[in-house]
Amino acid sequence: MNNCMCRNLSGIWDFGFCENTFDEFSLRGITYTDFAPVPGCFDLHPAFRQRRGVGVYRLRLSDIAPGSWRLRLGGLGLRGRVFFDGEEIHSTVYPFSDEEVIFTVAPRDEHELVIAVDNRFETSSSALFHEFYDFYAHGGIYRGVEMELLPELWISRLEVTTLDILRNTVKIRIELSGGVPAGEVPLLLDFDDGRCRVAVQVTAGTGEFKVELPGFELWSPEVPALHRLRCRIASGAERETAFGIRRIDIRDGKLLLNDRELKLIGFNRHDSHPDFGYAIPESLQLRDLQLLKSSGANFLRGSHYPQSETLLSWCDRLGILVWEETLGWGNTAEQLNDAEFQARQFEQVRRLCRKSMNHPSVIIHGFLNEAATDLPGVEKFIGELAALYRREDSSRPVAFASNRLQRDRCLELVDIIAFNTYPGWYSANTGEFFDREAFQEVLLQLAEFADSPQLANKPLLISEIGAAALRGETGGMRWSEEYQAELIKTVLEFVDEHPRYSGVALWQFCDCRTYCRNQAFVRPRGFNNKGLLDEYRRPKLAWKTLVDMLKRSDLQT
Ligand code: ADA
């Protein structure tokens, strides 16, 4: 928000560690013996490496005007409690989700903000992050923290959705908060610094408007044209957002962007790095996205949790198409039927929609990777999740990645069929060397299945496929770079040629740290090694193969 005093609180904070339970935790008795970066993962700190407990971050602040402030956290994990001047002002059980806290600051010379983060697992079914997930459960403040002073009346929501691309009509949704008057409030909508100005009025704090923007460029991966909207209240408060004009549609089983058929070719990516965990510096994050873009790929599945605002903004600017999803992994029927787990999934959906709304790069909304969607009794909840997504944001198709394949009972409830399948890797019939025919046969059968009448009008994606390779391992057998490269080459050719497939997200962009439980025998080094790059983003043969193929073909849109 502009015109507001805004403080970016990233930097080095005081740090302490304790092993009290999360609920018993109190500020009394905490000694801040060390320092830690924010954003940062405390279990990568040399003194607390792989420890589980409560990491306590403290920041002393001066020059804070008394009044109403909004604290924004881009995401932490696994659970957090927030204290300001000794008072608890917030707590969260939502790893990776945005948090917004509005609280009052009393006059004082110095203030203290404390964020306590527990990286121990909740043992109940309700938890969003379970110990068996195939990615490391780091503890820390994963993303940026900022505070802003709120004026009396402020713009709490400013959303732009494309309605049509022939006349460039967009829908603007506005919500005011604070001292909202019952009557009308005049506002000015200013597009691209005066290129188009529209005066509107909101009543009782909310309003929706249709605006035509003749001559404004469309957004696409090839030309990621962004525009700016500044919304100003006469009293002075204003809010600004970038947006893109583009439509994503489904017609006859095809995925269309601005009326052109899409073939999505890209990667699943964990937003992680061995030295930084989930708090990757923006410079490295940007480099990942530039690597992805320059490989010729056009698609990123943000596996398996909400992505940061920063990452989405870079995808907007670079023209990378994104599948955003809520946190979940292999959840059991017991978890899916747990009322609190369900409530947490619904809340994640609401938060994710609010965050991704104005990002043209986000083209698919997803949830619950590889849940038990083949078991009776889960359809109701899956249907409710899809319906909630559509209510919150009807402009994007909804999907979940299924590994239950032909046995899945929930495919009809979503807009896109997305399969995670590992022929050539987890299949029992595979020998030591890659079997091209057996591999293709699996993909053919899935395509045939997706042609069944109740699914035929839905686009079909491979949301995961791949093989592990240890960098430097050669010889063509499993775990070698050649084996992986063969498999990747085969899938890329197959998806390119087969009309039923709208795309593939390879598993995965780069190797990433995983598992706390004792499964390391299938995860050498404690890493999931199916990256086409290793964990430091050094290429394996499969990466070079992919780049060669994409550069010389028109596989991408
Ligand atoms: C699954 C899962 C991924 C990863 C992958 C693998 O499909 O969705 O997160 O665990 O398998 O490497 O086995």
XYZ file of N, CA, C and O in Angstrom, residues 366-504:
556
model
N -4.376 -25.829 -7.745
C -4.371 -27.244 -7.382
C -4.442 -27.464 -5.884
O -4.323 -26.530 -5.090
N -4.673 -28.730 -5.519
C -4.690 -29.085 -4.096
C -4.291 -30.541 -3.929
O -4.323 -31.327 -4.877
N -3.874 -30.907 -2.746
C -3.729 -32.279 -2.273
C -3.030 -33.225 -3.241
O -3.657 -34.134 -3.807
N -1.738 -33.034 -3.427
C -0.957 -33.944 -4.257
C -1.082 -35.395 -3.768
O -0.880 -35.678 -2.581
N -1.430 -36.256 -4.685
C -1.442 -37.710 -4.440
C -2.210 -38.124 -3.183
O -1.736 -38.957 -2.398
N -3.391 -37.550 -3.000
C -4.208 -37.963 -1.851
C -4.907 -39.285 -2.182
O -4.876 -39.745 -3.328
N -5.564 -39.835 -1.161
C -6.229 -41.142 -1.328
C -7.559 -40.959 -2.058
O -8.634 -41.289 -1.535
N -7.489 -40.478 -3.293
C -8.714 -40.147 -4.024
C -9.319 -41.364 -4.725
O -10.232 -41.227 -5.532
N -8.783 -42.542 -4.407
C -9.385 -43.768 -4.947
C -10.291 -44.445 -3.918
O -10.925 -45.441 -4.223
N -10.347 -43.898 -2.724
C -11.103 -44.582 -1.673
C -12.502 -43.993 -1.536
O -12.684 -42.779 -1.698
N -13.494 -44.854 -1.257
C -14.853 -44.334 -1.130
C -14.952 -43.371 0.041
O -14.240 -43.524 1.037
N -15.808 -42.375 -0.106
C -16.065 -41.461 1.010
C -15.282 -40.162 0.934
O -15.550 -39.240 1.700
N -14.325 -40.056 0.026
C -13.554 -38.802 -0.002
C -14.084 -37.834 -1.067
O -13.700 -36.667 -1.100
N -15.001 -38.315 -1.920
C -15.476 -37.480 -3.041
C -16.097 -36.173 -2.551
O -15.929 -35.127 -3.166
N -16.831 -36.263 -1.429
C -17.551 -35.075 -0.961
C -16.552 -33.952 -0.664
O -16.704 -32.816 -1.134
N -15.513 -34.279 0.074
C -14.526 -33.267 0.459
C -13.783 -32.729 -0.777
O -13.577 -31.521 -0.929
N -13.397 -33.622 -1.680
C -12.675 -33.183 -2.881
C -13.588 -32.242 -3.698
O -13.154 -31.187 -4.185
N -14.858 -32.605 -3.799
C -15.825 -31.762 -4.527
C -15.965 -30.399 -3.857
O -16.058 -29.365 -4.534
N -15.967 -30.397 -2.531
C -16.104 -29.118 -1.807
C -14.881 -28.221 -2.024
O -15.006 -27.008 -2.156
N -13.709 -28.866 -2.046
C -12.490 -28.072 -2.281
C -12.526 -27.430 -3.674
O -12.221 -26.243 -3.834
N -12.912 -28.232 -4.669
C -12.976 -27.704 -6.042
C -14.009 -26.576 -6.110
O -13.775 -25.527 -6.726
N -15.150 -26.784 -5.442
C -16.211 -25.765 -5.485
C -15.742 -24.475 -4.812
O -16.031 -23.372 -5.293
N -15.006 -24.613 -3.723
C -14.517 -23.415 -3.032
C -13.554 -22.639 -3.936
O -13.632 -21.410 -4.045
N -12.637 -23.357 -4.584
C -11.730 -22.693 -5.534
C -12.538 -21.904 -6.566
O -12.233 -20.756 -6.873
N -13.580 -22.543 -7.108
C -14.344 -21.886 -8.177
C -15.124 -20.679 -7.653
O -15.283 -19.698 -8.363
N -15.586 -20.781 -6.414
C -16.299 -19.624 -5.828
C -15.339 -18.466 -5.593
O -15.659 -17.310 -5.843
N -14.154 -18.793 -5.097
C -13.185 -17.733 -4.772
C -12.601 -17.117 -6.037
O -12.226 -15.958 -6.057
N -12.447 -17.940 -7.094
C -11.814 -17.452 -8.320
C -12.253 -18.335 -9.477
O -11.704 -19.413 -9.678
N -13.227 -17.841 -10.227
C -13.768 -18.689 -11.300
C -12.925 -18.587 -12.579
O -13.255 -19.185 -13.590
N -11.833 -17.836 -12.541
C -11.090 -17.598 -13.784
C -9.988 -18.618 -14.039
O -9.278 -18.513 -15.030
N -9.821 -19.585 -13.141
C -8.736 -20.558 -13.343
C -9.258 -21.986 -13.191
O -10.035 -22.257 -12.271
N -8.788 -22.893 -14.035
C -9.194 -24.292 -13.858
C -8.580 -24.896 -12.593
O -7.531 -24.461 -12.129
N -9.274 -25.921 -12.088
C -8.873 -26.568 -10.838
C -8.409 -27.997 -11.135
O -8.994 -28.672 -11.987
N -7.357 -28.426 -10.431
C -6.824 -29.769 -10.665
C -6.201 -30.315 -9.387
O -5.901 -29.561 -8.472
N -6.027 -31.626 -9.342
C -5.150 -32.204 -8.332
C -4.328 -33.277 -9.025
O -4.754 -33.844 -10.042
N -3.139 -33.531 -8.511
C -2.269 -34.519 -9.135
C -2.565 -35.869 -8.514
O -2.395 -36.073 -7.315
N -3.014 -36.801 -9.358
C -3.424 -38.121 -8.869
C -2.377 -39.174 -9.200
O -1.888 -39.229 -10.327
N -2.069 -40.019 -8.215
C -1.263 -41.202 -8.535
C -2.136 -42.457 -8.432
O -1.629 -43.560 -8.412
N -3.459 -42.220 -8.326
C -4.372 -43.369 -8.273
C -4.840 -43.717 -9.689
O -5.560 -44.673 -9.912
N -4.514 -42.853 -10.626
C -4.685 -43.100 -12.061
C -6.091 -43.634 -12.383
O -7.074 -43.031 -11.968
N -6.158 -44.754 -13.083
C -7.470 -45.250 -13.544
C -8.403 -45.602 -12.381
O -9.595 -45.738 -12.574
N -7.844 -45.758 -11.178
C -8.706 -46.112 -10.026
C -9.288 -44.878 -9.336
O -10.088 -44.974 -8.412
N -8.873 -43.700 -9.758
C -9.279 -42.474 -9.063
C -10.792 -42.250 -9.169
O -11.371 -42.412 -10.233
N -11.419 -41.873 -8.052
C -12.878 -41.658 -8.047
C -13.243 -40.194 -8.162
O -14.423 -39.845 -8.128
N -12.257 -39.307 -8.219
C -12.564 -37.874 -8.095
C -12.243 -37.063 -9.353
O -12.380 -35.846 -9.345
N -11.820 -37.732 -10.420
C -11.361 -36.980 -11.598
C -12.462 -36.114 -12.204
O -12.202 -35.032 -12.725
N -13.699 -36.606 -12.110
C -14.798 -35.832 -12.721
C -15.082 -34.532 -11.968
O -15.753 -33.646 -12.480
N -14.561 -34.429 -10.758
C -14.883 -33.258 -9.931
C -14.031 -32.037 -10.274
O -14.300 -30.941 -9.818
N -12.966 -32.252 -11.048
C -12.061 -31.121 -11.356
C -12.031 -30.862 -12.865
O -12.637 -31.596 -13.650
N -11.310 -29.807 -13.266
C -11.360 -29.373 -14.667
C -10.287 -30.007 -15.535
O -10.414 -30.051 -16.760
N -9.171 -30.404 -14.903
C -8.044 -30.961 -15.654
C -7.694 -32.309 -15.045
O -7.668 -32.438 -13.808
N -7.410 -33.289 -15.886
C -6.945 -34.583 -15.353
C -5.427 -34.516 -15.299
O -4.778 -34.216 -16.305
N -4.874 -34.770 -14.141
C -3.418 -34.655 -13.981
C -2.920 -35.913 -13.288
O -3.368 -36.245 -12.190
N -1.989 -36.608 -13.956
C -1.497 -37.875 -13.419
C -0.024 -37.789 -13.048
O 0.798 -37.309 -13.826
N 0.295 -38.292 -11.860
C 1.686 -38.530 -11.473
C 1.961 -39.998 -11.744
O 1.300 -40.866 -11.158
N 2.896 -40.258 -12.624
C 3.152 -41.654 -12.964
C 4.651 -41.855 -13.181
O 5.319 -40.979 -13.729
N 5.155 -42.982 -12.731
C 6.603 -43.218 -12.800
C 6.950 -44.518 -13.528
O 7.693 -45.348 -12.998
N 6.431 -44.704 -14.761
C 6.868 -45.898 -15.478
C 8.377 -45.804 -15.686
O 8.911 -44.715 -15.853
N 9.023 -46.928 -15.680
C 10.479 -46.900 -15.876
C 11.227 -46.595 -14.599
O 12.455 -46.648 -14.566
N 10.496 -46.242 -13.545
C 11.206 -46.022 -12.287
C 10.617 -46.870 -11.166
O 11.278 -47.749 -10.634
N 9.331 -46.647 -10.853
C 8.754 -47.445 -9.773
C 8.047 -48.711 -10.271
O 7.551 -49.472 -9.483
N 8.004 -48.885 -11.609
C 7.243 -50.040 -12.085
C 8.043 -51.329 -11.873
O 9.246 -51.372 -12.074
N 7.312 -52.368 -11.494
C 7.944 -53.628 -11.101
C 8.624 -54.320 -12.284
O 9.612 -55.011 -12.120
N 8.077 -54.093 -13.495
C 8.569 -54.865 -14.642
C 9.820 -54.260 -15.288
O 10.235 -54.662 -16.347
N 10.388 -53.258 -14.668
C 11.480 -52.565 -15.345
C 12.818 -53.246 -15.050
O 13.138 -53.531 -13.905
N 13.594 -53.437 -16.102
C 14.930 -54.006 -15.915
C 15.918 -52.909 -15.529
O 15.532 -51.802 -15.164
N 17.169 -53.238 -15.655
C 18.181 -52.266 -15.237
C 18.338 -51.126 -16.233
O 18.790 -50.047 -15.904
N 17.996 -51.437 -17.498
C 18.116 -50.417 -18.538
C 16.733 -49.932 -18.934
O 15.734 -50.623 -18.732
N 16.679 -48.757 -19.494
C 15.398 -48.127 -19.786
C 14.652 -48.874 -20.898
O 15.202 -49.136 -21.958
N 13.383 -49.170 -20.644
C 12.557 -49.907 -21.598
C 11.554 -48.929 -22.216
O 10.503 -48.638 -21.656
N 11.912 -48.452 -23.393
C 11.157 -47.385 -24.052
C 9.707 -47.801 -24.354
O 8.765 -47.050 -24.106
N 9.569 -49.027 -24.852
C 8.219 -49.449 -25.256
C 7.265 -49.590 -24.066
O 6.125 -49.137 -24.111
N 7.785 -50.223 -23.013
C 6.935 -50.425 -21.828
C 6.516 -49.067 -21.267
O 5.379 -48.863 -20.821
N 7.440 -48.123 -21.326
C 7.192 -46.767 -20.827
C 6.086 -46.087 -21.649
O 5.110 -45.565 -21.111
N 6.231 -46.143 -22.969
C 5.240 -45.494 -23.838
C 3.866 -46.128 -23.676
O 2.846 -45.441 -23.738
N 3.859 -47.437 -23.453
C 2.602 -48.159 -23.309
C 1.780 -47.605 -22.129
O 0.570 -47.427 -22.222
N 2.474 -47.285 -21.042
C 1.766 -46.748 -19.867
C 1.115 -45.406 -20.223
O -0.048 -45.146 -19.901
N 1.842 -44.564 -20.946
C 1.298 -43.256 -21.294
C 0.131 -43.385 -22.283
O -0.849 -42.640 -22.216
N 0.236 -44.359 -23.176
C -0.852 -44.595 -24.133
C -2.125 -45.033 -23.412
O -3.224 -44.563 -23.713
N -1.941 -45.930 -22.442
C -3.119 -46.419 -21.696
C -3.795 -45.295 -20.925
O -5.014 -45.218 -20.853
N -2.988 -44.399 -20.377
C -3.580 -43.274 -19.627
C -4.348 -42.367 -20.576
O -5.437 -41.878 -20.253
N -3.809 -42.156 -21.770
C -4.485 -41.297 -22.749
C -5.803 -41.936 -23.171
O -6.829 -41.249 -23.297
N -5.779 -43.232 -23.347
C -7.000 -43.949 -23.743
C -8.063 -43.818 -22.658
O -9.223 -43.539 -22.921
N -7.615 -44.008 -21.433
C -8.533 -43.891 -20.299
C -9.149 -42.475 -20.246
O -10.342 -42.302 -20.008
N -8.312 -41.469 -20.529
C -8.783 -40.077 -20.479
C -9.741 -39.758 -21.628
O -10.364 -38.695 -21.645
N -9.863 -40.665 -22.578
C -10.815 -40.474 -23.667
C -12.199 -41.004 -23.317
O -13.126 -40.871 -24.110
N -12.339 -41.601 -22.147
C -13.658 -42.118 -21.775
C -14.636 -40.944 -21.696
O -14.246 -39.822 -21.343
N -15.930 -41.192 -22.063
C -16.863 -40.080 -22.280
C -16.930 -39.066 -21.133
O -16.991 -37.865 -21.368
N -16.878 -39.544 -19.884
C -17.040 -38.582 -18.771
C -15.793 -37.718 -18.557
O -15.837 -36.734 -17.828
N -14.677 -38.064 -19.205
C -13.438 -37.284 -19.005
C -12.964 -36.594 -20.287
O -12.065 -35.750 -20.252
N -13.564 -36.965 -21.408
C -13.010 -36.574 -22.712
C -12.906 -35.056 -22.907
O -12.063 -34.585 -23.665
N -13.753 -34.296 -22.217
C -13.690 -32.833 -22.427
C -12.697 -32.139 -21.489
O -12.624 -30.917 -21.443
N -11.941 -32.932 -20.731
C -10.979 -32.321 -19.797
C -9.562 -32.482 -20.350
O -9.194 -33.580 -20.775
N -8.757 -31.421 -20.308
C -7.361 -31.558 -20.726
C -6.638 -32.588 -19.859
O -6.980 -32.784 -18.692
N -5.643 -33.233 -20.440
C -4.873 -34.265 -19.739
C -3.421 -33.800 -19.593
O -2.785 -33.422 -20.578
N -2.946 -33.834 -18.356
C -1.548 -33.450 -18.081
C -0.830 -34.585 -17.376
O -1.440 -35.297 -16.577
N 0.467 -34.706 -17.640
C 1.298 -35.522 -16.746
C 1.866 -34.535 -15.738
O 2.659 -33.656 -16.091
N 1.410 -34.652 -14.495
C 1.842 -33.673 -13.499
C 3.153 -34.083 -12.834
O 3.792 -33.258 -12.186
N 3.552 -35.366 -12.980
C 4.883 -35.805 -12.527
C 5.286 -37.031 -13.314
O 4.459 -37.928 -13.547
N 6.560 -37.076 -13.659
C 7.153 -38.259 -14.274
C 8.661 -38.057 -14.183
O 9.127 -36.907 -14.227
N 9.420 -39.118 -14.064
C 10.867 -38.900 -14.010
C 11.606 -40.110 -13.483
O 11.021 -41.170 -13.228
N 12.903 -39.947 -13.352
C 13.773 -41.005 -12.834
C 14.921 -40.340 -12.091
O 15.338 -39.239 -12.446
N 15.435 -41.027 -11.097
C 16.551 -40.446 -10.340
C 17.871 -40.693 -11.064
O 18.040 -41.712 -11.734
N 18.778 -39.731 -10.940
C 20.133 -39.911 -11.467
C 21.093 -39.234 -10.505
O 20.839 -38.117 -10.047
N 22.174 -39.926 -10.208
C 23.195 -39.317 -9.357
C 24.199 -38.648 -10.280
O 24.743 -39.308 -11.181
N 24.418 -37.377 -10.079
C 25.287 -36.632 -10.991
C 26.675 -37.262 -10.998
O 27.257 -37.509 -9.941
N 27.190 -37.560 -12.191
C 28.506 -38.180 -12.298
C 28.420 -39.685 -12.494
O 29.393 -40.327 -12.861
N 27.225 -40.258 -12.243
C 27.045 -41.701 -12.398
C 26.755 -41.994 -13.872
O 25.804 -41.446 -14.428
N 27.566 -42.820 -14.502
C 27.358 -43.084 -15.927
C 27.219 -44.583 -16.173
O 27.417 -45.379 -15.253
N 26.853 -44.954 -17.384
C 26.799 -46.373 -17.722
C 25.456 -46.818 -18.269
O 25.330 -47.913 -18.810
N 24.418 -46.004 -18.117
C 23.127 -46.333 -18.724
C 22.197 -47.126 -17.840
O 21.044 -47.363 -18.192
N 22.661 -47.571 -16.651
C 21.764 -48.317 -15.773
C 20.980 -47.336 -14.885
O 21.231 -46.151 -14.893
N 20.027 -47.906 -14.132
C 19.296 -47.071 -13.162
C 20.273 -46.251 -12.327
O 21.337 -46.750 -12.006
N 19.871 -45.069 -11.975
C 20.650 -44.090 -11.209
C 21.700 -43.377 -12.060
O 22.353 -42.461 -11.589
N 21.878 -43.797 -13.317
C 22.884 -43.107 -14.138
C 22.243 -41.923 -14.851
O 21.022 -41.851 -15.025
N 23.108 -41.005 -15.282
C 22.618 -39.831 -16.001
C 21.983 -40.224 -17.334
O 21.004 -39.629 -17.774
N 22.538 -41.262 -17.976
C 21.991 -41.656 -19.284
C 20.571 -42.220 -19.149
O 19.712 -41.954 -19.980
N 20.376 -43.025 -18.120
C 19.051 -43.628 -17.923
C 17.997 -42.524 -17.805
O 16.956 -42.535 -18.457
N 18.316 -41.563 -16.959
C 17.367 -40.460 -16.750
C 17.144 -39.679 -18.061
O 16.013 -39.340 -18.422
N 18.252 -39.420 -18.774
C 18.146 -38.624 -20.004
C 17.276 -39.333 -21.045
O 16.449 -38.707 -21.721
N 17.439 -40.658 -21.149
C 16.623 -41.459 -22.080
C 15.148 -41.310 -21.772
O 14.312 -41.137 -22.646
N 14.857 -41.419 -20.468
C 13.450 -41.371 -20.049
C 12.853 -39.980 -20.333
O 11.750 -39.850 -20.865
N 13.613 -38.958 -20.025
C 13.112 -37.587 -20.228
C 12.901 -37.326 -21.723
O 11.888 -36.764 -22.132
N 13.847 -37.765 -22.531
C 13.727 -37.583 -23.977
C 12.454 -38.270 -24.483
O 11.669 -37.693 -25.245
N 12.227 -39.490 -24.003
C 11.067 -40.255 -24.468
C 9.760 -39.559 -24.084
O 8.838 -39.444 -24.892
N 9.695 -39.071 -22.870
C 8.428 -38.450 -22.454
C 8.199 -37.131 -23.217
O 7.073 -36.834 -23.623
N 9.252 -36.371 -23.427
C 9.079 -35.092 -24.144
C 8.589 -35.353 -25.573
O 7.665 -34.686 -26.054
N 9.185 -36.342 -26.243
C 8.749 -36.652 -27.616
C 7.300 -37.121 -27.617
O 6.495 -36.701 -28.445
N 6.998 -37.965 -26.638
C 5.663 -38.544 -26.584
C 4.594 -37.473 -26.391
O 3.590 -37.418 -27.107
N 4.825 -36.598 -25.429
C 3.826 -35.562 -25.118
C 3.701 -34.579 -26.287
O 2.615 -34.105 -26.610
N 4.820 -34.318 -26.930
C 4.790 -33.409 -28.080
C 3.912 -33.971 -29.194
O 3.111 -33.257 -29.805
N 4.040 -35.261 -29.389
C 3.340 -35.859 -30.537
C 1.903 -36.251 -30.228
O 1.067 -36.266 -31.115
N 1.619 -36.600 -28.991
C 0.303 -37.170 -28.695
C -0.729 -36.060 -28.471
O -0.607 -35.269 -27.544
N -1.775 -36.028 -29.294
C -2.714 -34.900 -29.219
C -3.518 -34.839 -27.916
O -4.005 -33.783 -27.536
N -3.634 -35.993 -27.229
C -4.482 -35.980 -26.021
C -3.784 -35.263 -24.853
O -4.428 -34.775 -23.937
N -2.461 -35.209 -24.884
C -1.734 -34.613 -23.750
C -1.564 -33.100 -23.932
O -1.063 -32.648 -24.952
N -1.977 -32.351 -22.923
C -1.788 -30.889 -22.956
C -0.463 -30.484 -22.345
O -0.148 -29.296 -22.304
N 0.278 -31.455 -21.819
C 1.593 -31.071 -21.312
C 2.126 -31.990 -20.246
O 1.496 -32.980 -19.865
N 3.310 -31.620 -19.778
C 3.988 -32.423 -18.759
C 4.790 -31.520 -17.829
O 5.414 -30.552 -18.268
